[in-house]
Coordinates of N, CA and C in Angstrom, one line a residue:
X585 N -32.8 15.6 65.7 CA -31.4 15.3 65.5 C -31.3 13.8 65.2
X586 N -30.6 13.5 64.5 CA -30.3 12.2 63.9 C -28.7 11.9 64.0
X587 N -28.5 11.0 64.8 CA -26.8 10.8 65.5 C -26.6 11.7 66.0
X588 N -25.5 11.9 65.1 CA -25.0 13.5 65.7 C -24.8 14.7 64.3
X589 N -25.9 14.4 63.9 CA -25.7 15.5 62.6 C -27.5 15.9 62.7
X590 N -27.7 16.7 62.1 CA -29.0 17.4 61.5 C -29.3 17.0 59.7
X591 N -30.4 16.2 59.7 CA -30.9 15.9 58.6 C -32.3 16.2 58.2
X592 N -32.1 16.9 57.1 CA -33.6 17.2 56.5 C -33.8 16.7 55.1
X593 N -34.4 16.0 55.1 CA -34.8 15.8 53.2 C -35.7 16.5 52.7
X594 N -35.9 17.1 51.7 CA -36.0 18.1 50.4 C -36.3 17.6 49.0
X595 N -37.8 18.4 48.6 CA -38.1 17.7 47.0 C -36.9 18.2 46.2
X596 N -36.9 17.8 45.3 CA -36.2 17.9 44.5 C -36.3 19.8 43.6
X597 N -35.0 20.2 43.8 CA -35.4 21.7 43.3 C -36.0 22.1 41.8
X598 N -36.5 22.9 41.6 CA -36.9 23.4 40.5 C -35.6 23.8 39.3
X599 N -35.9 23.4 38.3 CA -34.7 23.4 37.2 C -34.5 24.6 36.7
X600 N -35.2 25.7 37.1 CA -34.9 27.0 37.1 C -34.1 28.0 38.1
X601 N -33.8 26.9 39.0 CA -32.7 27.6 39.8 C -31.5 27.0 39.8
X602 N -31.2 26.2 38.5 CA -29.5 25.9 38.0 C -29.2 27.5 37.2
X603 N -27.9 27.4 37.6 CA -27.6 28.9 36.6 C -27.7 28.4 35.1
X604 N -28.2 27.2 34.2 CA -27.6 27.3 33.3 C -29.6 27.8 32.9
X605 N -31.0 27.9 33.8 CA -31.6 28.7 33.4 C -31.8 29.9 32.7
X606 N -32.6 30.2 32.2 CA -32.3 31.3 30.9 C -33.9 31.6 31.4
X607 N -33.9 32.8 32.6 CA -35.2 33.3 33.2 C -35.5 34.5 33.9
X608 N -36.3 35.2 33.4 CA -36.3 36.6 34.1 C -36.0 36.8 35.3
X609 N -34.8 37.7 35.8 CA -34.6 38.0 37.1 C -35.6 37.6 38.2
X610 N -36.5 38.7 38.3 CA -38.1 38.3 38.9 C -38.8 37.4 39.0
X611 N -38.1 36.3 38.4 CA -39.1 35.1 38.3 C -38.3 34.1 39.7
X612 N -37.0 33.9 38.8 CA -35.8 33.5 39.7 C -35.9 33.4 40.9
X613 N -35.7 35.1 41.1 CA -36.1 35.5 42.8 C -37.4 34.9 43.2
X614 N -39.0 35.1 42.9 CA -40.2 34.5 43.1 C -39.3 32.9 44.0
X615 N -38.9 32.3 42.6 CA -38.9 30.6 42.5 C -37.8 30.8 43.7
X616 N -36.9 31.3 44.0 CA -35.6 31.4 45.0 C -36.4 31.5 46.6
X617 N -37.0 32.4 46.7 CA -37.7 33.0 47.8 C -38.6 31.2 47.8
X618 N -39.8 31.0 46.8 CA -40.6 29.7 47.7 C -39.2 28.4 47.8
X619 N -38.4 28.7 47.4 CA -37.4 27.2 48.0 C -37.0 27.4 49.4
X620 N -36.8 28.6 49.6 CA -36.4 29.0 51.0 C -37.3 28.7 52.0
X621 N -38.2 29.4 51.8 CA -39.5 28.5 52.6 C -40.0 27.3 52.4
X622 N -39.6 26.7 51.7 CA -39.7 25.1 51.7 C -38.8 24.7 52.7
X623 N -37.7 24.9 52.4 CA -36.5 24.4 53.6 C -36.9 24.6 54.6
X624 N -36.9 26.5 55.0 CA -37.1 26.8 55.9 C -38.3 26.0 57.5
X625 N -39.4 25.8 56.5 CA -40.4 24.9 56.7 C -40.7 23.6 57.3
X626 N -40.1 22.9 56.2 CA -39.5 21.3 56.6 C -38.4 21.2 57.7
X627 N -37.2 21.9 57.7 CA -36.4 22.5 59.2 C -36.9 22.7 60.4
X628 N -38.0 23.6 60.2 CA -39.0 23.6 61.3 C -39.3 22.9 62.2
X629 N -40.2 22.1 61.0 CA -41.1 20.8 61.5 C -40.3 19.9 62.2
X630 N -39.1 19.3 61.2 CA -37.6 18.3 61.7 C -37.5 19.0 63.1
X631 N -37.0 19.8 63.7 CA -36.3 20.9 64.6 C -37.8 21.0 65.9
X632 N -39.1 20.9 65.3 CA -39.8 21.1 66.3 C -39.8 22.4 67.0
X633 N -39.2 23.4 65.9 CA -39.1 24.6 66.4 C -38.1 24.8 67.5
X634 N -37.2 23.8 67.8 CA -35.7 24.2 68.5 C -34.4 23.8 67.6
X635 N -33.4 24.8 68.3 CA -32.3 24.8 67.6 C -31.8 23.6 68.1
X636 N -31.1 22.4 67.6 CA -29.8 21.6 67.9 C -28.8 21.8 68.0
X637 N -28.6 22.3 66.9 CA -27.3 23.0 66.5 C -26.3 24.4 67.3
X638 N -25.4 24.1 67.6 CA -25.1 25.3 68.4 C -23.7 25.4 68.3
X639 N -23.3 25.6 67.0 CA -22.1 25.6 66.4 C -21.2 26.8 66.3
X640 N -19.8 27.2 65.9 CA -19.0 28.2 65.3 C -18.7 27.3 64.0
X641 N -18.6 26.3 63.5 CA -18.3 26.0 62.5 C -19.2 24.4 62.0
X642 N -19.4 24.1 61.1 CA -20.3 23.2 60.4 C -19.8 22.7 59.1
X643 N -20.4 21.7 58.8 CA -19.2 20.4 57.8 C -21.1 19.9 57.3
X644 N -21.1 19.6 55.8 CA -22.1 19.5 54.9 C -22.3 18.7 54.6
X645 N -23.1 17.5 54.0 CA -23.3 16.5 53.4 C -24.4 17.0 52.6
X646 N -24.2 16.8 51.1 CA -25.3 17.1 50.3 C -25.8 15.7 49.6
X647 N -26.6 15.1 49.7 CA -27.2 13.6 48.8 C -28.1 14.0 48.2
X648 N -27.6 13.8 46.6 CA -28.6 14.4 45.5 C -29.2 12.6 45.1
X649 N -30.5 13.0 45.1 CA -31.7 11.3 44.7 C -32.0 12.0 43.2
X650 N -31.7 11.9 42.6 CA -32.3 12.1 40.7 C -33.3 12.3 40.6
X651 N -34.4 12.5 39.9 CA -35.1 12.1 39.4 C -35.3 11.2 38.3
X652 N -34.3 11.0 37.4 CA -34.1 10.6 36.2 C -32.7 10.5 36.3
X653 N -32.6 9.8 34.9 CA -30.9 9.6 34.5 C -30.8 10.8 33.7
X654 N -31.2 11.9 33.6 CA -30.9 12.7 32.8 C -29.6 13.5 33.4
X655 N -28.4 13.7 32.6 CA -27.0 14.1 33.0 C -26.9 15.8 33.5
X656 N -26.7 15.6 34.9 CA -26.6 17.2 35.2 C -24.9 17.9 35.9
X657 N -24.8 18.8 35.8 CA -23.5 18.8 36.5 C -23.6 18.9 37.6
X658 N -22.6 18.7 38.6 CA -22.6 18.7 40.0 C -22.5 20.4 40.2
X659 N -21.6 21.3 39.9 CA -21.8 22.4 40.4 C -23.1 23.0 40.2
X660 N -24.1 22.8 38.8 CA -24.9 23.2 38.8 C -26.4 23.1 39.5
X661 N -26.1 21.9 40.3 CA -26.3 20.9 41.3 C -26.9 21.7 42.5
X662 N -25.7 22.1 42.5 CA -25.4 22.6 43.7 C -25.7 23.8 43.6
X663 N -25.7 24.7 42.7 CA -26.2 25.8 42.8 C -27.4 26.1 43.2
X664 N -28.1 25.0 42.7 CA -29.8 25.2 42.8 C -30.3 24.4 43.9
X665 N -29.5 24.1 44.9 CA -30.2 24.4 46.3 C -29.6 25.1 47.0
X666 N -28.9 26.1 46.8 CA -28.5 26.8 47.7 C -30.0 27.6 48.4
X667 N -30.6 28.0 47.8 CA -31.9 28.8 48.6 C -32.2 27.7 49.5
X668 N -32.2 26.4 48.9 CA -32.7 25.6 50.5 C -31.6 25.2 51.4
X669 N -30.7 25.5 51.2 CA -29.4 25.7 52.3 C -29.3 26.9 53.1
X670 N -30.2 28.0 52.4 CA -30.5 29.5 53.3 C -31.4 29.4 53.6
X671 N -32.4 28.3 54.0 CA -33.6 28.1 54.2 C -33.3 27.6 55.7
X672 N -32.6 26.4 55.6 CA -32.2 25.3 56.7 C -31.7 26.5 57.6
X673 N -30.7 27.0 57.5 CA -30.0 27.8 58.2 C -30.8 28.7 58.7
X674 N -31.9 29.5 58.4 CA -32.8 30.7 58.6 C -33.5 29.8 60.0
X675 N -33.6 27.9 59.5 CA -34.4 27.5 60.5 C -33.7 27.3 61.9
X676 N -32.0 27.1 61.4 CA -31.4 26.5 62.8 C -30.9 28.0 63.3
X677 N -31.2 29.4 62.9 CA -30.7 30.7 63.6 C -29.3 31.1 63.3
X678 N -29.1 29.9 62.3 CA -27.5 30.0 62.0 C -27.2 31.0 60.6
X679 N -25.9 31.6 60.7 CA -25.8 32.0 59.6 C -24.7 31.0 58.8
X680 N -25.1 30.5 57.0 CA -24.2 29.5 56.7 C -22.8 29.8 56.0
X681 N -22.3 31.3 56.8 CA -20.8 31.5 57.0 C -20.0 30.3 57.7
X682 N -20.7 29.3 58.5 CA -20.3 29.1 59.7 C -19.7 27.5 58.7
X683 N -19.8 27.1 57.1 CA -19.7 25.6 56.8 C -18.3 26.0 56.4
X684 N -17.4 24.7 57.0 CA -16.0 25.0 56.9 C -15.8 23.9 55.5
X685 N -16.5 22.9 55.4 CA -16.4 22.3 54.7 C -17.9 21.4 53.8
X686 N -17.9 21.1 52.6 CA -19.1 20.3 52.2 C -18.5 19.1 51.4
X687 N -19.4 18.1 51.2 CA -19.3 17.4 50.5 C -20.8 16.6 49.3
X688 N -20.5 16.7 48.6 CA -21.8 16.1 47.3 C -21.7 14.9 47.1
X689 N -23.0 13.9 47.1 CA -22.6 13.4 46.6 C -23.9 12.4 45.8
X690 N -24.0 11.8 44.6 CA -25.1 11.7 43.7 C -25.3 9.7 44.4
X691 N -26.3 10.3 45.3 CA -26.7 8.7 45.9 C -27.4 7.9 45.2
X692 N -27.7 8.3 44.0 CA -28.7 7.4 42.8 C -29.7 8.0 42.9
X693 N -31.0 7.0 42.1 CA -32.3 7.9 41.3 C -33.6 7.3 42.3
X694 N -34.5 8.2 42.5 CA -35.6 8.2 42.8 C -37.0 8.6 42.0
X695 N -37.8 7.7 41.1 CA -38.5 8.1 40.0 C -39.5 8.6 40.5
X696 N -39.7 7.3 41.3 CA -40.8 7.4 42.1 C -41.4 9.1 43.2
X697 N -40.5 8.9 43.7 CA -40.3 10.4 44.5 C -40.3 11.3 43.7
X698 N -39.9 11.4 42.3 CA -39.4 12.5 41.5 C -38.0 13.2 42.3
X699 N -37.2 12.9 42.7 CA -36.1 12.9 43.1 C -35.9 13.7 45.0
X700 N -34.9 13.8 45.2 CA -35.0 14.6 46.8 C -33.2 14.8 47.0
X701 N -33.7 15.9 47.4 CA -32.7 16.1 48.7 C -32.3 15.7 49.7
X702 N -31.6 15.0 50.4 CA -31.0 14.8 51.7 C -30.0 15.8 51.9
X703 N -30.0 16.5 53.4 CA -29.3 17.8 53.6 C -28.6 17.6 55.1
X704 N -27.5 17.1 55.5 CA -26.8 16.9 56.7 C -26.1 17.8 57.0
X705 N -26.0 18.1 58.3 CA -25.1 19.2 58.5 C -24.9 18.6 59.9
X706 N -23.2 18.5 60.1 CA -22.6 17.9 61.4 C -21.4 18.7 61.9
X707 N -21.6 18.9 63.7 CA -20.7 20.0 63.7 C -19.7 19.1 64.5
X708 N -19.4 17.8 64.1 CA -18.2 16.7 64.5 C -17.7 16.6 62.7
X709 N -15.7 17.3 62.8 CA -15.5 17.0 61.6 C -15.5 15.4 61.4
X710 N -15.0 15.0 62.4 CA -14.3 13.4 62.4 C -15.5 12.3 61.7
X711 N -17.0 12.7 62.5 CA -17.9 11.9 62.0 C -18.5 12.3 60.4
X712 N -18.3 13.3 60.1 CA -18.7 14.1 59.2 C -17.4 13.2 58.0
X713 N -16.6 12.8 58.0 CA -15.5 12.8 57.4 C -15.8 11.2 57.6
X714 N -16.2 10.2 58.8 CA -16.2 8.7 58.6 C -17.6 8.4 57.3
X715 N -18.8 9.4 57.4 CA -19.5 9.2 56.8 C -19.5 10.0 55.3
X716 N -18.1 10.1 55.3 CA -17.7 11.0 53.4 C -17.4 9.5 53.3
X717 N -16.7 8.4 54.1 CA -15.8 7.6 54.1 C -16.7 6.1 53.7
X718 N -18.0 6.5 54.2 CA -18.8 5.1 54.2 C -19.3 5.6 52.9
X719 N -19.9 6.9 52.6 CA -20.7 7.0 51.0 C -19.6 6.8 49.5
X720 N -18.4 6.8 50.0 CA -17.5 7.0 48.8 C -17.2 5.5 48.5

């Protein structure tokens, strides 16, 4: 636990799980299923194999690191981590019905890294909402 939110960082997803991919069903699923266990995994480890979290409802922070300046859209963004958003959640026992709210936001480029995910999940709206307030 980190403050009062849950943070996991995350490589950067595979470009085959934006919908604007053009890839065999079966493959998708394959590549969908190892993102989940990546999250799933890295949650773990973060978590030490306990839940923190012990919520009815949860508030999102998504911080996308680039890889490059290459121009992507945010929803499509976002589409292609959702398997590691059902990953995290598989790790904290939660089901992620429970996000009342999210927010994206593109924190700049990491080349070096080949880009990452940062994945916050806080079940204080107020803090959740001061730090929409510090990244904007």
């Amino acid at each position: 636990m980190d403050n009062d939110f849950f943070r996991v960082v995350l490589p950067w997803p595979d470009w085959n799980l934006s919908p604007n991919a053009r890839i065999h069903y079966q493959e998708k699923s394959a590549i969908t299923k190892t993102h989940r266990f990546i999250a799933k995994s890295i949650s773990n480890e973060s978590l030490g194999f306990r839940n923190w979290i012990d919520a009815d409802v949860a508030f999102t922070i998504w911080l996308f690191w680039e890889p490059n300046k290459i121009r992507r859209d945010t929803g499509n963004m976002r589409a292609a981590v959702k398997a590691y958003q059902d990953g995290v959640f598989d790790a904290l026992k939660l089901d992620d019905q429970i996000i009342r709210d999210e927010y994206l936001h593109r924190a700049g480029i990491k080349k070096d890294a080949g880009g990452e995910i940062e994945f916050r999940i806080y079940e204080d709206y107020r803090q959740w909402l001061d730090d929409i307030i510090m990244l904007s």
